[in-house]
């Protein structure tokens, strides 16, 4: 389905039209933040090293030698090459920054400064510029210069410590969770800084440490520890706050997830599975009380689900107005009618690979929708066009190539 056919999503200009973003970042939080801005109309120029493209181009499966992850991460971006460590690269970046609203970078602290491209130089070139600096540990502190990736944030935040079975090891997610949370936060931070610029007339630096947003997403763990000395243990699929909450296997071998966070939902679930007597138990009246009897509730819910097919379970829960969902893999996602109705996975035409299906923009706007204008482009595909638009002559572009800056 073409995204333009759905309300709130399309290929129009988007509400961020006129915003110019220079994406200097790699793997994955910084580039994804720039993608999110580009999805809603920002002009994003992806700047990569001439000899070392963004490693995401080589991450994961490829088709005909073309990395598929890049097609998603690089969408709505023009691509150019520039070696920032060369004099010509430095000067060209400053000229680009003078025309931009936002620069996104994720070099280790001190790297831009080493090249003469620190905040003093960038803000002198453009006092209205917003510089988003996305690093593992932030711009200062004892770990600031350490190399780091999202995996370290997933470990250090406490996420891994509470994930997994009680008798199993701490568990890391099999995808870029911390990076993705940081990307969403960076996009929000950039828009916040731009709102500040509207009032003050001046840009500023966004200092985002990947270890921080995931800690916020985890909820009140520091508060619990500060006030009660409480450290949440690993509970597998169960919750320490509510029950029933688990995954259960149906008669036809499908897994389903049940959540009963609200008291009314918990009552509907136990009635549905033939155990209304549990409602009269004193412990059933609170989420914590039910969590303390999770084994009893899991046996009641699990044994009922095991006697029915997944389709029967979903239909019965829907009739009872109780919360259930099948555990999907990507094949199920691609076939689900709700995702189809929302056009969550949409089709994009690509000159290299033909039609591609990928996640659509994150949300629908009724008046100024975003959209996917194109998928990730080849390395350096737009270098000459970007520099010509900047006002460089053919001779200047040739000179930069001879220098090795492009």
GROMACS .gro file of C-alpha atoms in nm:
model
  406
    1UNK     CA    1   0.000   0.000   0.000
    2UNK     CA    2   0.131   0.342  -0.090
    3UNK     CA    3   0.183   0.556   0.222
    4UNK     CA    4   0.018   0.852   0.049
    5UNK     CA    5  -0.311   0.661   0.048
    6UNK     CA    6  -0.337   0.669   0.427
    7UNK     CA    7  -0.445   0.973   0.630
    8UNK     CA    8  -0.159   1.139   0.815
    9UNK     CA    9   0.119   0.975   0.618
   10UNK     CA   10   0.243   1.060   0.273
   11UNK     CA   11   0.523   1.187   0.057
   12UNK     CA   12   0.456   1.556   0.111
   13UNK     CA   13   0.696   1.819   0.236
   14UNK     CA   14   0.635   1.753   0.605
   15UNK     CA   15   0.630   2.002   0.894
   16UNK     CA   16   1.012   2.021   0.916
   17UNK     CA   17   1.054   2.143   0.558
   18UNK     CA   18   1.323   2.409   0.549
   19UNK     CA   19   1.520   2.255   0.837
   20UNK     CA   20   1.869   2.149   0.728
   21UNK     CA   21   2.053   1.871   0.914
   22UNK     CA   22   2.412   1.752   0.868
   23UNK     CA   23   2.447   1.390   0.980
   24UNK     CA   24   2.811   1.314   1.067
   25UNK     CA   25   2.729   1.020   1.294
   26UNK     CA   26   2.756   0.642   1.260
   27UNK     CA   27   2.612   0.333   1.431
   28UNK     CA   28   2.322   0.392   1.528
   29UNK     CA   29   2.172   0.648   1.764
   30UNK     CA   30   2.290   0.964   1.589
   31UNK     CA   31   2.202   0.853   1.235
   32UNK     CA   32   1.860   0.728   1.344
   33UNK     CA   33   1.787   1.063   1.509
   34UNK     CA   34   1.865   1.233   1.178
   35UNK     CA   35   1.641   0.982   0.997
   36UNK     CA   36   1.352   1.070   1.228
   37UNK     CA   37   1.394   1.438   1.141
   38UNK     CA   38   1.418   1.359   0.771
   39UNK     CA   39   1.098   1.155   0.785
   40UNK     CA   40   0.906   1.473   0.859
   41UNK     CA   41   1.060   1.690   0.592
   42UNK     CA   42   1.401   1.802   0.715
   43UNK     CA   43   1.670   1.811   0.447
   44UNK     CA   44   1.931   1.570   0.580
   45UNK     CA   45   2.279   1.549   0.430
   46UNK     CA   46   2.464   1.234   0.536
   47UNK     CA   47   2.839   1.301   0.544
   48UNK     CA   48   3.062   0.993   0.538
   49UNK     CA   49   3.437   0.941   0.518
   50UNK     CA   50   3.548   0.880   0.157
   51UNK     CA   51   3.714   0.550   0.245
   52UNK     CA   52   3.518   0.442   0.551
   53UNK     CA   53   3.142   0.456   0.493
   54UNK     CA   54   2.896   0.433   0.780
   55UNK     CA   55   2.939   0.073   0.904
   56UNK     CA   56   2.561   0.027   0.903
   57UNK     CA   57   2.594  -0.019   0.526
   58UNK     CA   58   2.756  -0.354   0.603
   59UNK     CA   59   2.552  -0.458   0.907
   60UNK     CA   60   2.318  -0.753   0.874
   61UNK     CA   61   2.193  -0.923   0.558
   62UNK     CA   62   2.251  -0.775   0.213
   63UNK     CA   63   2.087  -0.825  -0.124
   64UNK     CA   64   2.298  -0.806  -0.440
   65UNK     CA   65   2.578  -0.661  -0.227
   66UNK     CA   66   2.357  -0.379  -0.096
   67UNK     CA   67   2.311  -0.361   0.282
   68UNK     CA   68   1.942  -0.362   0.373
   69UNK     CA   69   1.975  -0.198   0.714
   70UNK     CA   70   2.121   0.106   0.542
   71UNK     CA   71   1.815   0.132   0.319
   72UNK     CA   72   1.614   0.199   0.636
   73UNK     CA   73   1.866   0.408   0.830
   74UNK     CA   74   1.970   0.614   0.528
   75UNK     CA   75   1.625   0.696   0.398
   76UNK     CA   76   1.536   1.058   0.319
   77UNK     CA   77   1.907   1.153   0.327
   78UNK     CA   78   2.132   1.288   0.055
   79UNK     CA   79   2.476   1.130   0.080
   80UNK     CA   80   2.814   1.291   0.034
   81UNK     CA   81   3.174   1.215   0.128
   82UNK     CA   82   3.409   1.442   0.322
   83UNK     CA   83   3.726   1.375   0.517
   84UNK     CA   84   3.694   1.617   0.809
   85UNK     CA   85   4.055   1.565   0.912
   86UNK     CA   86   4.186   1.739   0.598
   87UNK     CA   87   4.209   2.119   0.566
   88UNK     CA   88   3.972   2.115   0.272
   89UNK     CA   89   3.730   1.888   0.455
   90UNK     CA   90   3.733   2.114   0.760
   91UNK     CA   91   3.671   2.428   0.558
   92UNK     CA   92   3.394   2.264   0.358
   93UNK     CA   93   3.221   2.141   0.671
   94UNK     CA   94   3.227   2.493   0.815
   95UNK     CA   95   3.074   2.625   0.493
   96UNK     CA   96   2.804   2.359   0.514
   97UNK     CA   97   2.744   2.435   0.882
   98UNK     CA   98   2.691   2.801   0.796
   99UNK     CA   99   2.386   2.695   0.592
  100UNK     CA  100   2.254   2.433   0.835
  101UNK     CA  101   2.029   2.430   1.139
  102UNK     CA  102   2.154   2.111   1.304
  103UNK     CA  103   2.471   1.902   1.310
  104UNK     CA  104   2.453   1.551   1.456
  105UNK     CA  105   2.782   1.383   1.551
  106UNK     CA  106   2.897   1.091   1.764
  107UNK     CA  107   3.276   1.107   1.761
  108UNK     CA  108   3.456   1.055   2.089
  109UNK     CA  109   3.481   1.380   2.285
  110UNK     CA  110   3.770   1.589   2.162
  111UNK     CA  111   3.772   1.454   1.805
  112UNK     CA  112   3.595   1.749   1.642
  113UNK     CA  113   3.810   1.983   1.848
  114UNK     CA  114   4.123   1.808   1.720
  115UNK     CA  115   4.012   1.886   1.365
  116UNK     CA  116   3.934   2.249   1.442
  117UNK     CA  117   3.560   2.181   1.427
  118UNK     CA  118   3.461   2.221   1.791
  119UNK     CA  119   3.171   2.426   1.917
  120UNK     CA  120   3.361   2.758   1.911
  121UNK     CA  121   3.438   2.717   1.541
  122UNK     CA  122   3.096   2.583   1.445
  123UNK     CA  123   2.903   2.847   1.637
  124UNK     CA  124   3.128   3.119   1.492
  125UNK     CA  125   3.035   2.994   1.146
  126UNK     CA  126   2.667   2.987   1.238
  127UNK     CA  127   2.547   3.128   1.573
  128UNK     CA  128   2.203   2.971   1.517
  129UNK     CA  129   2.340   2.619   1.480
  130UNK     CA  130   2.233   2.334   1.711
  131UNK     CA  131   2.509   2.076   1.764
  132UNK     CA  132   2.380   1.738   1.884
  133UNK     CA  133   2.662   1.532   2.036
  134UNK     CA  134   2.561   1.169   2.091
  135UNK     CA  135   2.814   0.953   2.275
  136UNK     CA  136   2.806   0.654   2.505
  137UNK     CA  137   2.899   0.844   2.821
  138UNK     CA  138   2.856   1.214   2.747
  139UNK     CA  139   3.107   1.492   2.695
  140UNK     CA  140   3.265   1.488   3.043
  141UNK     CA  141   3.320   1.260   3.340
  142UNK     CA  142   3.566   0.976   3.403
  143UNK     CA  143   3.431   0.755   3.120
  144UNK     CA  144   3.381   1.028   2.859
  145UNK     CA  145   3.667   0.922   2.632
  146UNK     CA  146   3.600   0.550   2.651
  147UNK     CA  147   3.468   0.378   2.338
  148UNK     CA  148   3.114   0.262   2.388
  149UNK     CA  149   2.803   0.127   2.221
  150UNK     CA  150   2.441   0.073   2.317
  151UNK     CA  151   2.523  -0.269   2.460
  152UNK     CA  152   2.719  -0.103   2.738
  153UNK     CA  153   2.422   0.121   2.816
  154UNK     CA  154   2.194  -0.182   2.831
  155UNK     CA  155   2.436  -0.334   3.083
  156UNK     CA  156   2.510  -0.024   3.290
  157UNK     CA  157   2.154   0.108   3.312
  158UNK     CA  158   2.026  -0.197   3.496
  159UNK     CA  159   1.823  -0.322   3.200
  160UNK     CA  160   2.021  -0.645   3.159
  161UNK     CA  161   2.016  -0.709   3.534
  162UNK     CA  162   1.635  -0.728   3.545
  163UNK     CA  163   1.592  -0.909   3.210
  164UNK     CA  164   1.586  -1.288   3.189
  165UNK     CA  165   1.475  -1.578   3.404
  166UNK     CA  166   1.539  -1.564   3.781
  167UNK     CA  167   1.790  -1.850   3.767
  168UNK     CA  168   1.945  -1.739   3.438
  169UNK     CA  169   2.209  -1.482   3.344
  170UNK     CA  170   2.146  -1.112   3.283
  171UNK     CA  171   2.009  -1.084   2.929
  172UNK     CA  172   2.092  -0.833   2.657
  173UNK     CA  173   1.839  -0.745   2.383
  174UNK     CA  174   1.917  -0.888   2.037
  175UNK     CA  175   1.876  -0.546   1.874
  176UNK     CA  176   1.986  -0.185   1.931
  177UNK     CA  177   1.751  -0.099   2.215
  178UNK     CA  178   1.958   0.165   2.395
  179UNK     CA  179   2.065   0.323   2.064
  180UNK     CA  180   1.705   0.345   1.946
  181UNK     CA  181   1.586   0.501   2.271
  182UNK     CA  182   1.875   0.748   2.250
  183UNK     CA  183   1.782   0.831   1.888
  184UNK     CA  184   1.426   0.916   1.986
  185UNK     CA  185   1.557   1.127   2.272
  186UNK     CA  186   1.808   1.304   2.047
  187UNK     CA  187   1.538   1.397   1.797
  188UNK     CA  188   1.330   1.538   2.084
  189UNK     CA  189   1.634   1.721   2.224
  190UNK     CA  190   1.709   1.878   1.886
  191UNK     CA  191   1.354   2.005   1.851
  192UNK     CA  192   1.369   2.139   2.207
  193UNK     CA  193   1.693   2.323   2.130
  194UNK     CA  194   1.540   2.464   1.812
  195UNK     CA  195   1.241   2.588   2.012
  196UNK     CA  196   1.486   2.761   2.244
  197UNK     CA  197   1.655   2.915   1.942
  198UNK     CA  198   1.322   3.062   1.834
  199UNK     CA  199   1.321   3.263   2.158
  200UNK     CA  200   1.689   3.350   2.197
  201UNK     CA  201   1.810   3.360   1.838
  202UNK     CA  202   2.107   3.142   1.925
  203UNK     CA  203   2.183   2.775   1.890
  204UNK     CA  204   2.333   2.551   2.155
  205UNK     CA  205   2.495   2.215   2.222
  206UNK     CA  206   2.292   1.902   2.295
  207UNK     CA  207   2.500   1.662   2.507
  208UNK     CA  208   2.332   1.322   2.501
  209UNK     CA  209   2.483   1.019   2.673
  210UNK     CA  210   2.337   0.688   2.552
  211UNK     CA  211   2.356   0.549   2.908
  212UNK     CA  212   2.092   0.799   3.028
  213UNK     CA  213   1.768   0.770   2.823
  214UNK     CA  214   1.739   0.395   2.878
  215UNK     CA  215   1.770   0.454   3.252
  216UNK     CA  216   1.473   0.690   3.232
  217UNK     CA  217   1.271   0.432   3.038
  218UNK     CA  218   1.334   0.173   3.312
  219UNK     CA  219   1.118   0.377   3.549
  220UNK     CA  220   1.153   0.443   3.923
  221UNK     CA  221   1.440   0.203   4.001
  222UNK     CA  222   1.670   0.472   4.145
  223UNK     CA  223   1.381   0.613   4.349
  224UNK     CA  224   1.290   0.269   4.483
  225UNK     CA  225   1.651   0.208   4.583
  226UNK     CA  226   1.696   0.555   4.732
  227UNK     CA  227   1.385   0.538   4.948
  228UNK     CA  228   1.350   0.165   5.020
  229UNK     CA  229   1.681   0.002   4.935
  230UNK     CA  230   1.484  -0.212   4.689
  231UNK     CA  231   1.666  -0.376   4.395
  232UNK     CA  232   1.434  -0.535   4.141
  233UNK     CA  233   1.527  -0.898   4.068
  234UNK     CA  234   1.490  -1.085   3.741
  235UNK     CA  235   1.139  -1.223   3.710
  236UNK     CA  236   1.133  -1.358   3.356
  237UNK     CA  237   0.802  -1.277   3.187
  238UNK     CA  238   0.630  -1.216   3.517
  239UNK     CA  239   0.585  -0.876   3.675
  240UNK     CA  240   0.650  -0.782   4.035
  241UNK     CA  241   0.355  -0.544   4.018
  242UNK     CA  242   0.072  -0.742   3.859
  243UNK     CA  243  -0.048  -1.088   3.760
  244UNK     CA  244  -0.142  -1.272   3.549
  245UNK     CA  245   0.131  -1.144   3.320
  246UNK     CA  246   0.317  -1.406   3.120
  247UNK     CA  247   0.334  -1.596   2.793
  248UNK     CA  248   0.129  -1.911   2.751
  249UNK     CA  249   0.122  -2.182   2.484
  250UNK     CA  250  -0.198  -2.270   2.300
  251UNK     CA  251  -0.322  -2.611   2.189
  252UNK     CA  252  -0.190  -2.548   1.838
  253UNK     CA  253   0.157  -2.453   1.960
  254UNK     CA  254   0.132  -2.073   1.940
  255UNK     CA  255   0.252  -1.847   2.220
  256UNK     CA  256   0.028  -1.573   2.354
  257UNK     CA  257   0.101  -1.287   2.592
  258UNK     CA  258  -0.152  -1.194   2.860
  259UNK     CA  259  -0.142  -0.874   3.065
  260UNK     CA  260  -0.375  -0.786   3.351
  261UNK     CA  261  -0.236  -0.460   3.482
  262UNK     CA  262  -0.582  -0.327   3.573
  263UNK     CA  263  -0.797  -0.486   3.842
  264UNK     CA  264  -1.099  -0.504   3.611
  265UNK     CA  265  -0.896  -0.686   3.344
  266UNK     CA  266  -0.762  -0.936   3.597
  267UNK     CA  267  -1.117  -1.015   3.705
  268UNK     CA  268  -1.229  -1.066   3.345
  269UNK     CA  269  -0.939  -1.301   3.277
  270UNK     CA  270  -1.005  -1.532   3.571
  271UNK     CA  271  -1.376  -1.540   3.493
  272UNK     CA  272  -1.294  -1.631   3.133
  273UNK     CA  273  -1.066  -1.918   3.233
  274UNK     CA  274  -1.322  -2.061   3.475
  275UNK     CA  275  -1.173  -1.944   3.808
  276UNK     CA  276  -1.405  -1.666   3.930
  277UNK     CA  277  -1.352  -1.801   4.284
  278UNK     CA  278  -1.008  -1.638   4.286
  279UNK     CA  279  -1.164  -1.291   4.287
  280UNK     CA  280  -1.283  -1.348   4.645
  281UNK     CA  281  -0.931  -1.417   4.769
  282UNK     CA  282  -0.796  -1.125   4.976
  283UNK     CA  283  -0.471  -1.120   4.782
  284UNK     CA  284  -0.654  -1.074   4.449
  285UNK     CA  285  -0.757  -0.717   4.534
  286UNK     CA  286  -0.417  -0.561   4.458
  287UNK     CA  287  -0.161  -0.594   4.180
  288UNK     CA  288   0.113  -0.674   4.429
  289UNK     CA  289  -0.105  -0.936   4.593
  290UNK     CA  290  -0.175  -1.103   4.261
  291UNK     CA  291   0.195  -1.090   4.172
  292UNK     CA  292   0.267  -1.276   4.493
  293UNK     CA  293   0.035  -1.555   4.375
  294UNK     CA  294   0.157  -1.556   4.015
  295UNK     CA  295   0.205  -1.933   4.020
  296UNK     CA  296  -0.162  -1.990   4.099
  297UNK     CA  297  -0.277  -1.749   3.831
  298UNK     CA  298  -0.032  -1.884   3.571
  299UNK     CA  299  -0.163  -2.236   3.628
  300UNK     CA  300  -0.523  -2.121   3.586
  301UNK     CA  301  -0.462  -1.914   3.274
  302UNK     CA  302  -0.203  -2.145   3.122
  303UNK     CA  303  -0.410  -2.461   3.156
  304UNK     CA  304  -0.711  -2.294   2.993
  305UNK     CA  305  -0.509  -2.154   2.701
  306UNK     CA  306  -0.343  -2.494   2.651
  307UNK     CA  307  -0.688  -2.643   2.576
  308UNK     CA  308  -0.770  -2.393   2.300
  309UNK     CA  309  -0.621  -2.284   1.970
  310UNK     CA  310  -0.461  -1.942   1.944
  311UNK     CA  311  -0.749  -1.818   1.731
  312UNK     CA  312  -1.000  -1.937   1.990
  313UNK     CA  313  -0.803  -1.771   2.271
  314UNK     CA  314  -0.785  -1.436   2.095
  315UNK     CA  315  -1.156  -1.445   2.010
  316UNK     CA  316  -1.256  -1.535   2.366
  317UNK     CA  317  -1.037  -1.267   2.521
  318UNK     CA  318  -1.173  -1.010   2.277
  319UNK     CA  319  -1.531  -1.103   2.368
  320UNK     CA  320  -1.439  -1.077   2.738
  321UNK     CA  321  -1.266  -0.740   2.682
  322UNK     CA  322  -0.945  -0.880   2.827
  323UNK     CA  323  -0.594  -0.810   2.697
  324UNK     CA  324  -0.411  -1.074   2.492
  325UNK     CA  325  -0.184  -1.084   2.188
  326UNK     CA  326  -0.013  -1.356   1.993
  327UNK     CA  327   0.365  -1.353   2.013
  328UNK     CA  328   0.464  -1.252   1.660
  329UNK     CA  329   0.776  -1.298   1.459
  330UNK     CA  330   0.836  -1.073   1.160
  331UNK     CA  331   0.631  -1.298   0.932
  332UNK     CA  332   0.325  -1.237   1.148
  333UNK     CA  333   0.392  -0.863   1.157
  334UNK     CA  334   0.395  -0.850   0.777
  335UNK     CA  335   0.055  -1.023   0.759
  336UNK     CA  336  -0.129  -0.866   1.052
  337UNK     CA  337  -0.446  -0.674   0.953
  338UNK     CA  338  -0.401  -0.403   1.216
  339UNK     CA  339  -0.051  -0.322   1.098
  340UNK     CA  340  -0.185  -0.330   0.741
  341UNK     CA  341  -0.464  -0.087   0.828
  342UNK     CA  342  -0.211   0.154   0.980
  343UNK     CA  343   0.033   0.104   0.689
  344UNK     CA  344   0.298   0.043   0.954
  345UNK     CA  345   0.514  -0.146   0.705
  346UNK     CA  346   0.498   0.044   0.378
  347UNK     CA  347   0.637  -0.001   0.028
  348UNK     CA  348   0.915   0.221  -0.106
  349UNK     CA  349   1.049   0.220  -0.459
  350UNK     CA  350   1.429   0.195  -0.473
  351UNK     CA  351   1.640   0.233  -0.791
  352UNK     CA  352   1.893  -0.024  -0.670
  353UNK     CA  353   1.668  -0.301  -0.539
  354UNK     CA  354   1.319  -0.222  -0.666
  355UNK     CA  355   1.019  -0.225  -0.428
  356UNK     CA  356   1.116  -0.244  -0.060
  357UNK     CA  357   0.894  -0.287   0.243
  358UNK     CA  358   1.008  -0.113   0.560
  359UNK     CA  359   0.869   0.054   0.870
  360UNK     CA  360   0.675   0.371   0.796
  361UNK     CA  361   0.730   0.703   0.975
  362UNK     CA  362   0.666   0.684   1.347
  363UNK     CA  363   0.332   0.862   1.378
  364UNK     CA  364   0.049   1.014   1.180
  365UNK     CA  365  -0.012   1.389   1.159
  366UNK     CA  366  -0.349   1.496   1.025
  367UNK     CA  367  -0.235   1.816   0.853
  368UNK     CA  368   0.140   1.797   0.787
  369UNK     CA  369   0.227   1.430   0.745
  370UNK     CA  370   0.575   1.293   0.706
  371UNK     CA  371   0.674   1.032   0.452
  372UNK     CA  372   0.951   0.827   0.296
  373UNK     CA  373   1.077   1.005  -0.012
  374UNK     CA  374   1.353   0.756  -0.089
  375UNK     CA  375   1.546   0.471   0.074
  376UNK     CA  376   1.915   0.488   0.167
  377UNK     CA  377   2.130   0.603  -0.126
  378UNK     CA  378   2.475   0.483  -0.237
  379UNK     CA  379   2.788   0.608  -0.065
  380UNK     CA  380   2.866   0.962  -0.180
  381UNK     CA  381   2.590   0.967  -0.441
  382UNK     CA  382   2.507   1.335  -0.393
  383UNK     CA  383   2.851   1.480  -0.318
  384UNK     CA  384   2.881   1.697  -0.627
  385UNK     CA  385   2.520   1.813  -0.607
  386UNK     CA  386   2.548   1.917  -0.241
  387UNK     CA  387   2.873   2.105  -0.302
  388UNK     CA  388   2.740   2.273  -0.615
  389UNK     CA  389   2.431   2.384  -0.420
  390UNK     CA  390   2.673   2.524  -0.160
  391UNK     CA  391   2.830   2.739  -0.429
  392UNK     CA  392   3.153   2.550  -0.496
  393UNK     CA  393   3.281   2.561  -0.851
  394UNK     CA  394   3.379   2.254  -1.051
  395UNK     CA  395   3.743   2.355  -1.007
  396UNK     CA  396   3.703   2.374  -0.628
  397UNK     CA  397   3.539   2.032  -0.617
  398UNK     CA  398   3.819   1.887  -0.830
  399UNK     CA  399   4.077   2.041  -0.595
  400UNK     CA  400   3.908   1.883  -0.293
  401UNK     CA  401   3.920   1.545  -0.465
  402UNK     CA  402   4.291   1.584  -0.540
  403UNK     CA  403   4.350   1.669  -0.175
  404UNK     CA  404   4.165   1.353  -0.069
  405UNK     CA  405   3.895   1.550   0.111
  406UNK     CA  406   3.615   1.390  -0.094
   0.00000   0.00000   0.00000
